[in-house]
mmCIF file of C-alpha atoms and ligand atoms in Angstrom:
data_model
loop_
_atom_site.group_PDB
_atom_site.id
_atom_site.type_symbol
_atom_site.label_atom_id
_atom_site.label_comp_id
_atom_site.label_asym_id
_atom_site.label_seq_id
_atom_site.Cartn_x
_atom_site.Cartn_y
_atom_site.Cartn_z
ATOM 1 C CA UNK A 239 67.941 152.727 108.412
ATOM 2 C CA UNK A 240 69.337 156.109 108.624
ATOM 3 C CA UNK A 241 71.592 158.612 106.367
ATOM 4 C CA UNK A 242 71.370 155.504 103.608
ATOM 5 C CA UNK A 243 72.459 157.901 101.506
ATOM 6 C CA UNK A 244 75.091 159.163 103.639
ATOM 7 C CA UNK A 245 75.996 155.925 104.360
ATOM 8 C CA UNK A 246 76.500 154.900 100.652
ATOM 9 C CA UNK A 247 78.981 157.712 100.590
ATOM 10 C CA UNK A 248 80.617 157.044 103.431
ATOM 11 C CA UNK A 249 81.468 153.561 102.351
ATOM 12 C CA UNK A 250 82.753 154.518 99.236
ATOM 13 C CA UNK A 251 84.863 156.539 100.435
ATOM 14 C CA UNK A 252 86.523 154.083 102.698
ATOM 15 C CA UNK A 253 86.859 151.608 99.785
ATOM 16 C CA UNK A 254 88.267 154.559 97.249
ATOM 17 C CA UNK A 255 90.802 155.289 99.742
ATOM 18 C CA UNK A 256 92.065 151.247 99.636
ATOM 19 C CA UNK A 257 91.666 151.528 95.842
ATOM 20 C CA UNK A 258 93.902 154.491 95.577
ATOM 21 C CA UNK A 259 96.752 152.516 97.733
ATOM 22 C CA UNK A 260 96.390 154.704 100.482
ATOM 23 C CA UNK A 261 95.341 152.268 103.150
ATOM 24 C CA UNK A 262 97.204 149.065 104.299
ATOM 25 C CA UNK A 263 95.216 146.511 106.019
ATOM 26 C CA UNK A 264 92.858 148.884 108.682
ATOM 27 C CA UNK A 265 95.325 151.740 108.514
ATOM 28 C CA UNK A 266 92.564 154.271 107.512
ATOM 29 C CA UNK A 267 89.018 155.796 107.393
ATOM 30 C CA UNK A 268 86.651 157.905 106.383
ATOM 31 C CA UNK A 269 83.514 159.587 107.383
ATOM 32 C CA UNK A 270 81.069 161.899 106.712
ATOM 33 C CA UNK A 271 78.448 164.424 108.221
ATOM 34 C CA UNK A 272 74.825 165.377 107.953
ATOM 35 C CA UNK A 273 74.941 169.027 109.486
ATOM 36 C CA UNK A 274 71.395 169.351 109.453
ATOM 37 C CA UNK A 275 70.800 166.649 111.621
ATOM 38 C CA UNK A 276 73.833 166.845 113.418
ATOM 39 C CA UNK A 277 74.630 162.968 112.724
ATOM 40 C CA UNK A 278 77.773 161.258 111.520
ATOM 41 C CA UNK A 279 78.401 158.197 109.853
ATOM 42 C CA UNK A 280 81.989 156.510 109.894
ATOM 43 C CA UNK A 281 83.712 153.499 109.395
ATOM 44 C CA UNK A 282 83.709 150.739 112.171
ATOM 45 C CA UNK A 283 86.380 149.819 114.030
ATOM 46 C CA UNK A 284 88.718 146.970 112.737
ATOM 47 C CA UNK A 285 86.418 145.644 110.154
ATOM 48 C CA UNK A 286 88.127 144.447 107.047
ATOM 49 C CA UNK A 287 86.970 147.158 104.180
ATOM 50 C CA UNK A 288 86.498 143.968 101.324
ATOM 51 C CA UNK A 289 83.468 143.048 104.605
ATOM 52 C CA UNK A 290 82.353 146.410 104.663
ATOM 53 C CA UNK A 291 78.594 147.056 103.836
ATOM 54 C CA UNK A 292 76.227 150.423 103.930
ATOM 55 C CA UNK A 293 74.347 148.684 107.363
ATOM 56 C CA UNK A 294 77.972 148.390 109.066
ATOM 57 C CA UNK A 295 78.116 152.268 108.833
ATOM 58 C CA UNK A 296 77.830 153.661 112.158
ATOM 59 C CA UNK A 297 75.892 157.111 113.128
ATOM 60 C CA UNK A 298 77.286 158.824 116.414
ATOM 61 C CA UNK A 299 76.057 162.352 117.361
ATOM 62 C CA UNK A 300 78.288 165.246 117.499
ATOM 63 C CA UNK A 301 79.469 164.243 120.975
ATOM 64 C CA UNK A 302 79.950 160.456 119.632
ATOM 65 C CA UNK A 303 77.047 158.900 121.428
ATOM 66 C CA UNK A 304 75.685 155.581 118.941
ATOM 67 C CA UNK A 305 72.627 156.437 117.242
ATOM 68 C CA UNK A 306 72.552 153.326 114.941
ATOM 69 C CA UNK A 307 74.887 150.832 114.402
ATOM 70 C CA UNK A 308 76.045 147.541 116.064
ATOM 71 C CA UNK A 309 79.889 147.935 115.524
ATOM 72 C CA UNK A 310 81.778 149.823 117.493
ATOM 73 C CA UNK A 311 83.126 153.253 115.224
ATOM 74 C CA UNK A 312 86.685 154.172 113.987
ATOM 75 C CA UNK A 313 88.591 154.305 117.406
ATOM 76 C CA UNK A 314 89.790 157.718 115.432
ATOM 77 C CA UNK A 315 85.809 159.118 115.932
ATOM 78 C CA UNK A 316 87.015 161.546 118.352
ATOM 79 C CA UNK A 317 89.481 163.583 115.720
ATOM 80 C CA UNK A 318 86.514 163.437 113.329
ATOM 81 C CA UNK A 319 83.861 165.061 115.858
ATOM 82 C CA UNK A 320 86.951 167.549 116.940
ATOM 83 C CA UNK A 321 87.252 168.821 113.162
ATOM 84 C CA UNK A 322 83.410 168.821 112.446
ATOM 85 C CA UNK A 323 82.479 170.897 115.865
ATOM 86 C CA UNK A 324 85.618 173.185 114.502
ATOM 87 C CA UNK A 325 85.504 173.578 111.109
ATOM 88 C CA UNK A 326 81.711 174.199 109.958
ATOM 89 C CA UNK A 327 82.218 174.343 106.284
ATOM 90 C CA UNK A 328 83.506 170.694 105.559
ATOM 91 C CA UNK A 329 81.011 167.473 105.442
ATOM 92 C CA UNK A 330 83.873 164.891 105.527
ATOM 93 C CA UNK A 331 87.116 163.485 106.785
ATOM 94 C CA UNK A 332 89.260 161.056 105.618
ATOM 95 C CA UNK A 333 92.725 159.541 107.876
ATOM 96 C CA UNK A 334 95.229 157.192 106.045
ATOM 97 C CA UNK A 335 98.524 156.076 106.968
ATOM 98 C CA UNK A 336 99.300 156.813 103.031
ATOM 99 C CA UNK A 337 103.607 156.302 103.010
ATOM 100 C CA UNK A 338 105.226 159.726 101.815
ATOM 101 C CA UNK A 339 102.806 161.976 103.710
ATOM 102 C CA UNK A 340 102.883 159.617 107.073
ATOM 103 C CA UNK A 341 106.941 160.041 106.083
ATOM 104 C CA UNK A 342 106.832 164.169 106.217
ATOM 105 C CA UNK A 343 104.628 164.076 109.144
ATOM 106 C CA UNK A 344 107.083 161.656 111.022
ATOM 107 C CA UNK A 345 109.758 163.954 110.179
ATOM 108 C CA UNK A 346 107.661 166.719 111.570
ATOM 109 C CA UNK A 347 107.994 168.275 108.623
ATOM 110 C CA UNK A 348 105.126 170.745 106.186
ATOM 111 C CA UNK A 349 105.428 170.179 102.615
ATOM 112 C CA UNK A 350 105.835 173.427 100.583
ATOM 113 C CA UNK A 351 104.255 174.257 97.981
ATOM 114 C CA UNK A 352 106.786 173.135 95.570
ATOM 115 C CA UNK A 353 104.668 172.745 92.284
ATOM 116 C CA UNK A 354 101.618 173.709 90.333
ATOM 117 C CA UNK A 355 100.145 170.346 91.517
ATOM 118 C CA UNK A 356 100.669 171.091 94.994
ATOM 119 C CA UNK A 357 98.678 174.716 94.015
ATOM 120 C CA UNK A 358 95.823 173.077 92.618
ATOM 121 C CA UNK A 359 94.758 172.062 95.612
ATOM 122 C CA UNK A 360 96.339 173.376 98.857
ATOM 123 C CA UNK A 361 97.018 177.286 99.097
ATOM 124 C CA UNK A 362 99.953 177.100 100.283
ATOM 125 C CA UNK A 363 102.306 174.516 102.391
ATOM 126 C CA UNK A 364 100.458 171.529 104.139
ATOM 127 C CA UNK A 365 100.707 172.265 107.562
ATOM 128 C CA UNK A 366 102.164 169.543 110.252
ATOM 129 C CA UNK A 367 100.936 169.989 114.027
ATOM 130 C CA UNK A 368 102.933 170.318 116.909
ATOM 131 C CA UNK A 369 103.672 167.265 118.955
ATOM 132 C CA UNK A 370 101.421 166.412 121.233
ATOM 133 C CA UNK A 371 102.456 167.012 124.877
ATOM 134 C CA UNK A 372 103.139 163.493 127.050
ATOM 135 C CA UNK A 373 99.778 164.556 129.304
ATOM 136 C CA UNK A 374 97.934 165.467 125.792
ATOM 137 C CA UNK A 375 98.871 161.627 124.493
ATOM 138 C CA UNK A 376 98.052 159.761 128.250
ATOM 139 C CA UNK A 377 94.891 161.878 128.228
ATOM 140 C CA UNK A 378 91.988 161.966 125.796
ATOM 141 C CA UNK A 379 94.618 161.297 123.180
ATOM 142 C CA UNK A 380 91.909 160.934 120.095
ATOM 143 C CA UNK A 381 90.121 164.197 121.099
ATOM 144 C CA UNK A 382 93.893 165.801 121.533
ATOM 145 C CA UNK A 383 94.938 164.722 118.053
ATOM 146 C CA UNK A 384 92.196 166.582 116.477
ATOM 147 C CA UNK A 385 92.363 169.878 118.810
ATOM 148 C CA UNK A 386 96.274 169.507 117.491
ATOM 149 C CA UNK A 387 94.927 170.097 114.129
ATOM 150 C CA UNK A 388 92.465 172.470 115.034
ATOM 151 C CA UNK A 389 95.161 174.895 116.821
ATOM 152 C CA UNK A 390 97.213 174.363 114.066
ATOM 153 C CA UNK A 391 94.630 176.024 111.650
ATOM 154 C CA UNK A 392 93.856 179.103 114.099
ATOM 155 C CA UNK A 393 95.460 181.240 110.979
ATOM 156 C CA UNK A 394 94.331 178.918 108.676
ATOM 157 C CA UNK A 395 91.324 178.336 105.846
ATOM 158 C CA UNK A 396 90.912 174.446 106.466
ATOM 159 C CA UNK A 397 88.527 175.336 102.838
ATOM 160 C CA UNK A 398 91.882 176.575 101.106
ATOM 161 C CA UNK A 399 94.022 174.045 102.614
ATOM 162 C CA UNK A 400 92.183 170.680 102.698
ATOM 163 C CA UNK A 401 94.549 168.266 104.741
ATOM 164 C CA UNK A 402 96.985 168.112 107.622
ATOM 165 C CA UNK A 403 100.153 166.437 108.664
ATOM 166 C CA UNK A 404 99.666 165.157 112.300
ATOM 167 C CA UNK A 405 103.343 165.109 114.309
ATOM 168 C CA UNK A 406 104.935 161.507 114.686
ATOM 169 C CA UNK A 407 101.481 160.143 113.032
ATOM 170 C CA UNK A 408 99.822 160.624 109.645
ATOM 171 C CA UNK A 409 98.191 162.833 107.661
ATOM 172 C CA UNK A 410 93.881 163.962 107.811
ATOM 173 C CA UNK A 411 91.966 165.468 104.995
ATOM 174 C CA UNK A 412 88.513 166.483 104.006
ATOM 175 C CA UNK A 413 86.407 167.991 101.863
ATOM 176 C CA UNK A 414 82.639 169.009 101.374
ATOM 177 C CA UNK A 415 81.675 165.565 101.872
ATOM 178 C CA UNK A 416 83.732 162.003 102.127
ATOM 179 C CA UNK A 417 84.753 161.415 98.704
ATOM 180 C CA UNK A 418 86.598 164.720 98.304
ATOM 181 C CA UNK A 419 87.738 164.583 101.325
ATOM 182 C CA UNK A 420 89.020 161.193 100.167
ATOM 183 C CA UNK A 421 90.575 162.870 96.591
ATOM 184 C CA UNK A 422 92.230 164.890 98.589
ATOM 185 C CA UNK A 423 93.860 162.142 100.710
ATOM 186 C CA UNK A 424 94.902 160.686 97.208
ATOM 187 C CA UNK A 425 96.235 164.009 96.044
ATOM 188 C CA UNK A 426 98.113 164.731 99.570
ATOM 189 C CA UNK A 427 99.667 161.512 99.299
ATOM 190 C CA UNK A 428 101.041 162.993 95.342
ATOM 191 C CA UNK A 429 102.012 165.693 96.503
ATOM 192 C CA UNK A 430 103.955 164.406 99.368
ATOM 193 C CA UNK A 431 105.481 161.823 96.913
ATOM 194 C CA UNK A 432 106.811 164.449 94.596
ATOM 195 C CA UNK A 433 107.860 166.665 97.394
ATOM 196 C CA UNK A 434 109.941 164.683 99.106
ATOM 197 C CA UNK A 435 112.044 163.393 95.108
ATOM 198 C CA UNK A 436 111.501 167.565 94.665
ATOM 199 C CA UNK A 437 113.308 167.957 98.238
ATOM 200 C CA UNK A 438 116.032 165.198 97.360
ATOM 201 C CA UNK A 439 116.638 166.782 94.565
ATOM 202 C CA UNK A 440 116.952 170.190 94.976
ATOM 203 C CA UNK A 441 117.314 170.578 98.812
ATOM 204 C CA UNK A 442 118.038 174.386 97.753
ATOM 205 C CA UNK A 443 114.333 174.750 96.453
ATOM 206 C CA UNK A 444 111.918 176.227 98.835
ATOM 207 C CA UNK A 445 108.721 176.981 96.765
ATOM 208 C CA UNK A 446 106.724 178.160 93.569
ATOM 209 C CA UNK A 447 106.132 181.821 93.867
ATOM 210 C CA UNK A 448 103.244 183.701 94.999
ATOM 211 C CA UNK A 449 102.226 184.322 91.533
ATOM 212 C CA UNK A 450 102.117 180.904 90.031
ATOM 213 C CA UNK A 451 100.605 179.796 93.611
ATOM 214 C CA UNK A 452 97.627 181.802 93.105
ATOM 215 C CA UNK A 453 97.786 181.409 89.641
ATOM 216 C CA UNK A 454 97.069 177.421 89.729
ATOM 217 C CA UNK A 455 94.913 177.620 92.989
ATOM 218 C CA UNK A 456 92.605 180.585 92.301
ATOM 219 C CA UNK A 457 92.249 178.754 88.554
ATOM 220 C CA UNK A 458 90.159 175.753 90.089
ATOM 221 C CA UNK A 459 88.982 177.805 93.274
ATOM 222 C CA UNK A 460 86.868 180.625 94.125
ATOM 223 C CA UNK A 461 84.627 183.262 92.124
ATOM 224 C CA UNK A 462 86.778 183.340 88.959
ATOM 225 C CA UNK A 463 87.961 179.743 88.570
ATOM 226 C CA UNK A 464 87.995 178.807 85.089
ATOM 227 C CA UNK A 465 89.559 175.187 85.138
ATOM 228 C CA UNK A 466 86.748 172.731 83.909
ATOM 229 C CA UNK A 467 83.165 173.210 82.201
ATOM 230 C CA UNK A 468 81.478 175.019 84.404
ATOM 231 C CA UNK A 469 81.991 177.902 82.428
ATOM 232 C CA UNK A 470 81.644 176.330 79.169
ATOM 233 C CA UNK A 471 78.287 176.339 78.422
ATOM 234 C CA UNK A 472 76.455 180.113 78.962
ATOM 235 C CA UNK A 473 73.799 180.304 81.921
HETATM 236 ZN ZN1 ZN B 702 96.331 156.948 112.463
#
């Protein structure tokens, strides 16, 4: 069998996004890629995740030919492929239907970067797409969905901002392989929660400021983060 160890990863992944409550019946999934090799292993289409096993994994190549698998893939392969030919420095990508972020992006709206928790994690707001254009959705509508995204981030660090809002659909994240991509699909779906009581709230508010935005994001990113052990113990 191929990837088993990509496969392993893949799968969990797919069954921490259902633990975190992010996924509702087959609202969701996750894959992952081996850049090397130029394979990827996601979910299968429709399958129940309590069913899923590591041999139900199916590998596509970049263009989303079957290497191995019986199943038939994710019917959202397409946006997966679209963000891994565009956006070389991430090894997986997670989609849920997760309720407050799926709410923002059906209000076609970003979420600011209202909080320190937000800044942890996304450097700055989390962007929503345009809508797609009627042709764009009766066309290759999959493929569309993720060059949406990818136009979206033509300005845009998809390492410093690890998720996306898609227009009138849900939100995508991803990581350096499937499970952060799937944390960050758990922490999206936070942040959207407290943004949207933080919006009710204060509709006034319309973000932290630059200096307690880099403060909290440049603390667990980059050359001089200092959140964690890393640091702890001399090298
Ligand atoms: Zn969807």
């Amino acid at each position: 069998m191929l990837l088993e160890q990509l496969r392993r990863e893949v799968l969990n992944a797919n069954l921490e996004i259902v633990r975190r409550g992010l996924v509702l019946y087959t609202f969701g999934n996750a894959s992952g890629i081996d850049r090397g090799r130029g394979l990827v292993a996601i979910k299968p289409s429709g399958l129940p995740y309590e069913e899923l096993r590591p041999d139900d994994i199916v590998i596509t190549d970049m263009n989303g030919l079957i290497v191995e698998g019986e199943l038939r893939p994710s019917s959202d392969l397409d946006t997966h492929l679209e963000l891994y030919r565009s956006f070389p420095t991430i090894g997986g990508v997670v989609h849920t239907h997760s309720e407050f972020a799926t709410a923002w992006a059906q209000a076609g709206r970003e979420i600011p970067a209202y909080g320190t928790t937000h800044a942890d994690y996304f450097y700055g707001p989390i962007p929503v797409t345009q809508e797609l254009a009627a042709e764009e959705v009766r066309g290759d509508y999959v493929l569309n969905t993720g060059r949406a995204i990818v136009r979206r981030f033509s300005k845009l660090d998809p390492a410093a901002v690890p998720g996306v809002l898609v227009a009138g659909h849900a939100p995508f994240s991803w990581g350096t392989g499937p499970m952060e991509a799937a944390y960050h699909a758990a922490v999206l779906e936070a942040v959207a929660r407290m943004a949207f009581f933080t919006a009710a709230l204060n509709p006034a508010h319309t973000s932290i400021s630059p200096a307690l935005l880099d403060r909290h994001y440049f603390r667990k990113h980059g050359a001089r983060a200092t959140y964690g052990q890393q640091h702890s113990e001399p090298v």
